[in-house]
DNA sequence: ACACATCCGGCTCTCAGGTA
DNA sequence: TACCTGAGAGCCGGATGTGT
């Protein structure tokens, strides 16, 4: 029969981490007193003991054991952020805003890139649930109609006491924050029509995404009202990247070389549109073709010509999403919106008459 | 082979008791 | 009586021991 000593030896880990117990011993106080001093408890501890504990903790380079603390408090300092791609400016801006709030609350952020894969989105939520994360912000747009697997996983996470804030998602039983994409799309159509364009092409990302579909819907609806023709065959779908936008533009102008305007449903794609028009198609922007993006990423102002685009307050979305996640849970899920606005720059102009 | 009990990690919190 | 301290419970779930 194995002795208790043997059992201990097989189970104890070799560790040099300083524990609260060691700090307490070093300071000559009880574990509880050391905990009160170091955890910011509102219980009073005599100044002399406080000094001794703080001095011992500093000398031993003590940091509290987060998993152990989480065990007691049933909450962790971990929050999850699920985006589509950490490389895109959209994710970077949202992350930056969210990080500000996380820093203020001393939270650790774990970022998961789902690469437009709903299964991967679901997997990240499951992993964050296993880590007992305090909250999750699903920042990458969801798919139209939502996915039952993701909804189920989100439900399991919230049942466990976690909070989830979804940005541009449908069918999730949590607070949802959605930019007024449709308004932005409508503003683009109005702008092109007001300049005198009568026909436009569209370069868009996966139409299964809520964000893409809503932007497109607003644009197409308003275009129809304003007499701006947008043919189905002039809507080209590609990856939401610069290269995707570039390839889509080449395809688009092969089909419709006469187009005087292109609406890219994402700024990264719009950069690809500009590159294709300049380098592959020999067209001038905006003299030959007007280009509009969506997102107002930092680069939009700096490219030549500067990009007319729809401004999305991305950092604000990140800040607001995490603030909501850390606030009190509402009685029922809320649908919250964020305004969008058109920013007119140098990439759009009135069309030149044919032959001039 | 299986079900159930116990231990372990590090920490916070409650409550009883000591001191001025 | 007020304030402070310290012992011990309990947090959770995986690993291990024990009994049937």
Coordinates of C-alpha atoms (C1' of nucleotides) in Angstrom, one line a residue:
Chain A
X1 CA 0.0 0.0 0.0
X2 CA 1.5 3.4 -1.0
X3 CA 2.2 5.6 1.9
X4 CA 0.9 9.1 2.2
X5 CA 4.4 10.4 1.7
X6 CA 4.6 8.5 -1.6
X7 CA 1.3 9.9 -2.7
X8 CA 2.4 13.4 -2.0
X9 CA 5.7 13.0 -3.8
X10 CA 3.9 11.8 -7.0
X11 CA 1.5 14.7 -6.9
X12 CA 3.4 17.7 -5.7
X13 CA 5.0 19.7 -8.5
X14 CA 8.5 21.0 -8.4
X15 CA 7.9 24.7 -8.1
X16 CA 9.8 27.8 -7.0
X17 CA 6.9 30.1 -7.1
X18 CA 6.5 32.2 -4.0
X19 CA 3.2 31.7 -2.3
X20 CA 1.2 33.9 0.1
X21 CA 2.0 31.5 2.8
X22 CA 5.7 32.2 2.4
X23 CA 5.1 36.0 2.4
X24 CA 3.0 35.7 5.6
X25 CA 5.7 33.5 7.3
X26 CA 8.4 36.0 6.2
X27 CA 6.4 38.9 7.5
X28 CA 5.5 37.1 10.8
X29 CA 1.7 37.4 10.2
X30 CA -1.1 35.0 9.5
X31 CA -2.1 34.0 6.0
X32 CA -5.3 36.0 6.4
X33 CA -3.5 39.2 7.3
X34 CA -1.1 38.9 4.4
X35 CA -4.1 38.3 2.1
X36 CA -5.9 41.4 3.4
X37 CA -2.9 43.6 2.8
X38 CA -2.1 42.2 -0.7
X39 CA -5.5 41.7 -2.1
X40 CA -6.7 45.2 -1.4
X41 CA -9.3 44.1 1.1
X42 CA -11.4 46.8 2.8
X43 CA -10.6 45.3 6.2
X44 CA -8.2 47.4 8.3
X45 CA -4.8 46.1 9.0
X46 CA -2.4 48.0 11.3
X47 CA 0.1 50.1 9.4
X48 CA 3.1 48.3 10.9
X49 CA 1.8 44.9 9.7
X50 CA 1.0 46.3 6.3
X51 CA 4.5 47.6 5.9
X52 CA 6.0 44.2 7.0
X53 CA 3.8 42.3 4.5
X54 CA 4.5 44.7 1.6
X55 CA 8.2 44.6 2.3
X56 CA 8.2 40.8 2.4
X57 CA 6.2 40.6 -0.8
X58 CA 8.5 43.0 -2.5
X59 CA 11.6 41.2 -1.3
X60 CA 10.3 37.7 -2.3
X61 CA 8.9 39.2 -5.6
X62 CA 5.6 37.8 -4.8
X63 CA 2.7 37.8 -7.3
X64 CA -0.7 36.3 -6.5
X65 CA -1.6 33.1 -8.1
X66 CA -4.4 34.0 -10.5
X67 CA -5.9 30.5 -10.9
X68 CA -6.1 30.1 -7.1
X69 CA -7.7 33.5 -6.8
X70 CA -10.1 32.6 -9.5
X71 CA -11.0 29.4 -7.6
X72 CA -12.1 31.4 -4.6
X73 CA -13.7 34.3 -6.3
X74 CA -15.4 32.2 -9.0
X75 CA -14.2 34.8 -11.5
X76 CA -11.1 35.4 -13.4
X77 CA -9.3 38.4 -14.9
X78 CA -9.4 36.8 -18.3
X79 CA -11.5 38.1 -21.2
X80 CA -11.7 36.7 -24.6
X81 CA -11.8 38.6 -27.9
X82 CA -12.7 36.6 -31.0
X83 CA -12.0 38.4 -34.3
X84 CA -11.8 37.2 -37.9
X85 CA -8.1 38.0 -38.5
X86 CA -5.6 39.7 -36.3
X87 CA -3.9 41.1 -39.4
X88 CA -6.7 43.3 -40.6
X89 CA -7.1 46.9 -39.5
X90 CA -10.7 46.4 -38.4
X91 CA -9.6 43.8 -35.8
X92 CA -6.6 45.9 -34.8
X93 CA -8.7 49.0 -34.1
X94 CA -11.4 47.1 -32.2
X95 CA -8.7 45.4 -30.2
X96 CA -7.1 48.7 -29.4
X97 CA -10.3 50.2 -28.0
X98 CA -11.1 47.1 -26.0
X99 CA -7.5 47.0 -24.6
X100 CA -8.0 50.4 -23.1
X101 CA -10.9 49.2 -21.0
X102 CA -9.1 45.9 -20.2
X103 CA -6.1 47.9 -18.9
X104 CA -8.3 50.1 -16.7
X105 CA -9.8 47.0 -15.1
X106 CA -6.5 45.1 -14.9
X107 CA -7.9 42.3 -17.2
X108 CA -5.9 40.0 -19.4
X109 CA -7.2 39.7 -23.0
X110 CA -6.9 36.5 -25.0
X111 CA -7.4 37.0 -28.7
X112 CA -8.7 34.3 -31.0
X113 CA -8.7 34.7 -34.8
X114 CA -11.5 32.7 -36.4
X115 CA -10.7 33.4 -40.1
X116 CA -14.3 33.6 -41.0
X117 CA -14.9 30.1 -39.9
X118 CA -18.0 29.6 -37.7
X119 CA -16.7 26.3 -36.3
X120 CA -13.5 28.1 -35.2
X121 CA -15.5 30.9 -33.6
X122 CA -17.4 28.2 -31.6
X123 CA -14.3 26.5 -30.6
X124 CA -12.8 29.7 -29.2
X125 CA -15.9 30.2 -27.1
X126 CA -15.6 26.7 -25.8
X127 CA -11.9 27.1 -25.0
X128 CA -12.6 30.4 -23.2
X129 CA -15.4 28.7 -21.3
X130 CA -13.0 26.0 -20.2
X131 CA -10.6 28.8 -19.0
X132 CA -13.5 30.3 -17.0
X133 CA -13.1 33.6 -18.8
X134 CA -15.1 36.4 -17.3
X135 CA -16.4 37.7 -20.6
X136 CA -16.1 37.3 -24.4
X137 CA -16.5 39.8 -27.1
X138 CA -17.3 38.3 -30.5
X139 CA -15.9 41.2 -32.6
X140 CA -15.8 39.5 -36.0
X141 CA -19.1 39.7 -37.8
X142 CA -21.4 36.7 -37.6
X143 CA -23.1 34.8 -40.4
X144 CA -26.6 35.7 -41.4
X145 CA -29.1 33.7 -39.4
X146 CA -26.4 32.7 -37.0
X147 CA -25.2 29.2 -36.3
X148 CA -26.8 26.9 -33.8
X149 CA -23.5 25.5 -32.6
X150 CA -22.2 29.0 -31.7
X151 CA -25.5 29.9 -30.0
X152 CA -25.4 26.8 -28.0
X153 CA -21.8 27.4 -26.9
X154 CA -22.6 31.0 -26.0
X155 CA -25.6 29.9 -24.0
X156 CA -23.4 27.4 -22.1
X157 CA -20.9 30.2 -21.4
X158 CA -23.5 32.6 -20.1
X159 CA -25.2 29.9 -18.0
X160 CA -21.8 29.5 -16.3
X161 CA -22.0 33.2 -15.3
X162 CA -19.9 34.6 -18.2
X163 CA -21.0 37.6 -20.3
X164 CA -20.9 37.7 -24.0
X165 CA -21.2 40.8 -26.3
X166 CA -21.6 40.1 -30.0
X167 CA -20.7 42.6 -32.6
X168 CA -22.7 42.3 -35.8
X169 CA -24.2 38.9 -35.0
X170 CA -27.7 37.4 -35.5
X171 CA -29.5 34.8 -33.4
X172 CA -27.4 34.9 -30.3
X173 CA -29.1 35.2 -26.9
X174 CA -26.8 38.0 -25.7
X175 CA -26.3 41.8 -26.1
X176 CA -25.5 42.7 -29.6
X177 CA -23.8 45.7 -30.8
X178 CA -24.2 46.5 -34.5
X179 CA -23.0 49.5 -36.5
X180 CA -25.7 51.0 -38.7
X181 CA -24.2 49.3 -41.8
X182 CA -27.3 49.9 -43.9
X183 CA -27.2 53.7 -43.3
X184 CA -23.6 53.7 -44.4
X185 CA -24.5 51.8 -47.6
X186 CA -27.3 54.2 -48.3
X187 CA -25.0 57.2 -47.8
X188 CA -22.6 55.7 -50.4
X189 CA -25.4 55.4 -53.0
X190 CA -26.6 58.9 -52.3
X191 CA -23.1 60.3 -52.7
X192 CA -22.5 58.6 -56.0
X193 CA -25.9 59.6 -57.3
X194 CA -25.4 63.2 -56.3
X195 CA -22.1 63.2 -58.2
X196 CA -24.0 62.1 -61.3
X197 CA -23.0 58.4 -61.5
X198 CA -25.6 56.3 -63.1
X199 CA -24.1 52.9 -62.7
X200 CA -21.7 51.3 -60.1
X201 CA -19.9 48.1 -59.5
X202 CA -19.4 46.4 -56.1
X203 CA -16.5 44.6 -54.7
X204 CA -17.5 42.7 -51.6
X205 CA -16.4 40.1 -49.0
X206 CA -18.4 36.9 -48.2
X207 CA -22.1 37.8 -48.5
X208 CA -22.9 35.3 -45.7
X209 CA -21.5 37.8 -43.2
X210 CA -24.0 40.1 -41.5
X211 CA -21.7 43.1 -42.0
X212 CA -21.3 42.5 -45.7
X213 CA -24.9 41.8 -46.3
X214 CA -26.2 44.8 -44.4
X215 CA -23.8 47.2 -46.2
X216 CA -24.8 45.8 -49.5
X217 CA -28.5 45.9 -48.7
X218 CA -28.4 49.6 -47.8
X219 CA -26.5 50.5 -50.9
X220 CA -28.7 48.5 -53.3
X221 CA -31.9 49.7 -51.7
X222 CA -30.9 53.4 -51.9
X223 CA -29.4 52.9 -55.4
X224 CA -32.7 51.6 -56.7
X225 CA -34.5 54.6 -55.2
X226 CA -32.0 57.1 -56.8
X227 CA -31.8 55.6 -60.2
X228 CA -28.2 54.3 -59.7
X229 CA -27.9 51.0 -61.5
X230 CA -26.2 48.1 -59.7
X231 CA -26.4 44.9 -61.7
X232 CA -26.0 41.6 -59.9
X233 CA -23.3 40.6 -62.4
X234 CA -21.4 43.8 -61.3
X235 CA -21.2 42.6 -57.7
X236 CA -18.0 40.6 -57.3
X237 CA -17.3 38.6 -54.2
X238 CA -13.7 38.0 -52.9
X239 CA -11.7 37.7 -49.8
X240 CA -11.8 40.7 -47.4
X241 CA -8.2 41.7 -48.2
X242 CA -6.3 44.0 -50.4
X243 CA -5.4 41.1 -52.8
X244 CA -9.0 40.0 -52.8
X245 CA -10.1 43.5 -53.7
X246 CA -7.5 43.7 -56.5
X247 CA -8.4 40.4 -58.1
X248 CA -12.2 41.2 -57.8
X249 CA -11.6 44.6 -59.5
X250 CA -9.8 43.0 -62.5
X251 CA -12.7 40.5 -62.9
X252 CA -15.2 43.3 -62.5
X253 CA -13.7 45.6 -65.2
X254 CA -13.3 42.6 -67.6
X255 CA -17.1 42.3 -67.4
X256 CA -17.9 46.0 -67.3
X257 CA -15.1 48.3 -68.5
X258 CA -17.5 51.2 -68.7
X259 CA -18.2 51.5 -65.0
X260 CA -17.5 54.9 -63.5
X261 CA -17.7 54.0 -59.9
X262 CA -16.8 51.1 -57.6
X263 CA -18.0 50.6 -54.0
X264 CA -15.7 48.3 -52.0
X265 CA -17.5 47.0 -48.9
X266 CA -14.3 47.1 -46.9
X267 CA -11.3 49.5 -46.8
X268 CA -8.7 46.8 -47.2
X269 CA -10.5 45.7 -50.4
X270 CA -10.7 49.3 -51.5
X271 CA -6.9 49.5 -51.3
X272 CA -6.8 46.6 -53.7
X273 CA -9.3 48.3 -56.0
X274 CA -7.1 51.4 -56.1
X275 CA -4.1 49.2 -56.9
X276 CA -5.8 47.3 -59.6
X277 CA -7.2 50.4 -61.3
X278 CA -3.7 52.1 -61.2
X279 CA -1.4 49.2 -61.9
X280 CA -3.4 46.6 -63.8
X281 CA -6.1 48.6 -65.6
X282 CA -4.4 51.9 -66.2
X283 CA -7.3 54.0 -64.9
X284 CA -7.1 57.2 -63.0
X285 CA -8.9 57.7 -59.7
X286 CA -11.2 59.6 -59.5
X287 CA -11.0 61.0 -63.1
X288 CA -11.9 57.7 -64.7
X289 CA -13.3 55.8 -61.8
X290 CA -14.6 56.8 -58.4
X291 CA -13.8 54.5 -55.5
X292 CA -15.5 54.3 -52.1
X293 CA -14.5 52.1 -49.2
X294 CA -16.1 51.1 -45.9
X295 CA -14.6 51.3 -42.5
X296 CA -12.4 54.4 -42.5
X297 CA -9.3 52.5 -41.5
X298 CA -6.3 54.7 -40.6
X299 CA -4.7 54.2 -44.0
X300 CA -7.7 55.5 -45.8
X301 CA -6.7 59.1 -45.3
X302 CA -3.0 58.5 -46.3
X303 CA -3.4 56.7 -49.6
X304 CA -3.3 58.6 -52.9
X305 CA -5.9 59.7 -53.6
X306 CA -7.3 59.7 -50.1
X307 CA -10.2 57.3 -49.8
X308 CA -13.8 58.4 -49.6
X309 CA -15.3 55.9 -47.1
X310 CA -17.9 55.1 -44.5
X311 CA -16.5 55.8 -41.0
X312 CA -17.0 53.0 -38.4
X313 CA -16.0 54.0 -34.9
X314 CA -14.0 50.8 -34.4
X315 CA -12.1 51.7 -31.3
X316 CA -15.3 53.0 -29.7
X317 CA -16.9 49.7 -30.6
X318 CA -14.1 47.8 -28.8
X319 CA -14.4 50.0 -25.7
X320 CA -18.1 49.9 -25.6
X321 CA -18.3 46.1 -26.1
X322 CA -16.0 45.4 -23.2
X323 CA -17.7 48.0 -21.0
X324 CA -21.0 46.4 -21.6
X325 CA -19.6 42.9 -20.9
X326 CA -18.3 44.2 -17.5
X327 CA -21.5 45.9 -16.6
X328 CA -24.6 44.4 -15.1
X329 CA -26.4 41.8 -17.2
X330 CA -29.8 43.1 -18.6
X331 CA -33.0 41.2 -18.0
X332 CA -33.2 40.3 -21.7
X333 CA -30.6 40.7 -24.5
X334 CA -30.4 44.2 -26.0
X335 CA -29.9 45.2 -29.6
X336 CA -27.6 48.2 -29.6
X337 CA -26.5 50.2 -32.6
X338 CA -23.5 52.4 -33.5
X339 CA -23.8 55.3 -36.0
X340 CA -21.9 55.4 -39.2
X341 CA -21.1 58.3 -41.5
X342 CA -19.7 59.0 -44.9
X343 CA -16.4 60.7 -45.1
X344 CA -15.8 62.3 -48.5
X345 CA -12.2 62.5 -49.6
X346 CA -10.4 62.6 -52.9
X347 CA -11.2 59.2 -54.5
X348 CA -14.7 60.2 -55.7
X349 CA -15.7 62.8 -58.3
X350 CA -18.3 63.4 -61.0
X351 CA -17.9 61.0 -63.9
X352 CA -16.3 62.3 -67.1
X353 CA -18.5 62.2 -70.1
X354 CA -17.6 59.3 -72.5
X355 CA -15.1 60.3 -75.2
X356 CA -13.7 63.3 -73.4
Chain B
dA1 C1' -14.4 -2.6 -13.4
dC2 C1' -16.8 0.6 -11.2
dA3 C1' -18.6 4.0 -7.7
dC4 C1' -17.5 6.8 -4.2
dA5 C1' -14.3 9.3 -1.0
dT6 C1' -10.5 12.0 -0.2
dC7 C1' -6.7 15.0 -1.3
dC8 C1' -4.4 18.8 -3.5
dG9 C1' -3.2 23.4 -5.2
dG10 C1' -3.3 28.9 -3.3
dC11 C1' -6.3 32.0 -2.0
dT12 C1' -10.4 34.8 0.1
dC13 C1' -13.8 35.3 3.5
dT14 C1' -16.2 34.5 7.8
dC15 C1' -16.3 34.3 12.5
dA16 C1' -14.4 33.6 17.1
dG17 C1' -11.3 35.4 20.2
dG18 C1' -7.7 38.6 22.0
dT19 C1' -6.3 43.3 23.2
dA20 C1' -6.6 48.1 24.4
Chain C
dT1 C1' -17.1 48.4 22.8
dA2 C1' -14.3 48.8 18.8
dC3 C1' -10.8 47.2 16.4
dC4 C1' -7.7 43.8 14.8
dT5 C1' -5.8 39.1 14.1
dG6 C1' -5.7 34.4 12.9
dA7 C1' -7.8 29.6 12.3
dG8 C1' -10.3 27.2 9.4
dA9 C1' -13.9 26.5 5.8
dG10 C1' -14.6 26.4 1.2
dC11 C1' -13.9 27.5 -3.7
dC12 C1' -13.3 23.6 -8.1
dG13 C1' -12.2 19.7 -10.6
dG14 C1' -8.7 16.3 -11.6
dA15 C1' -5.9 12.6 -9.7
dT16 C1' -5.6 9.0 -6.7
dG17 C1' -7.1 5.9 -3.0
dT18 C1' -10.5 2.7 -1.2
dG19 C1' -14.3 -0.4 -1.0
dT20 C1' -17.5 -3.4 -3.3

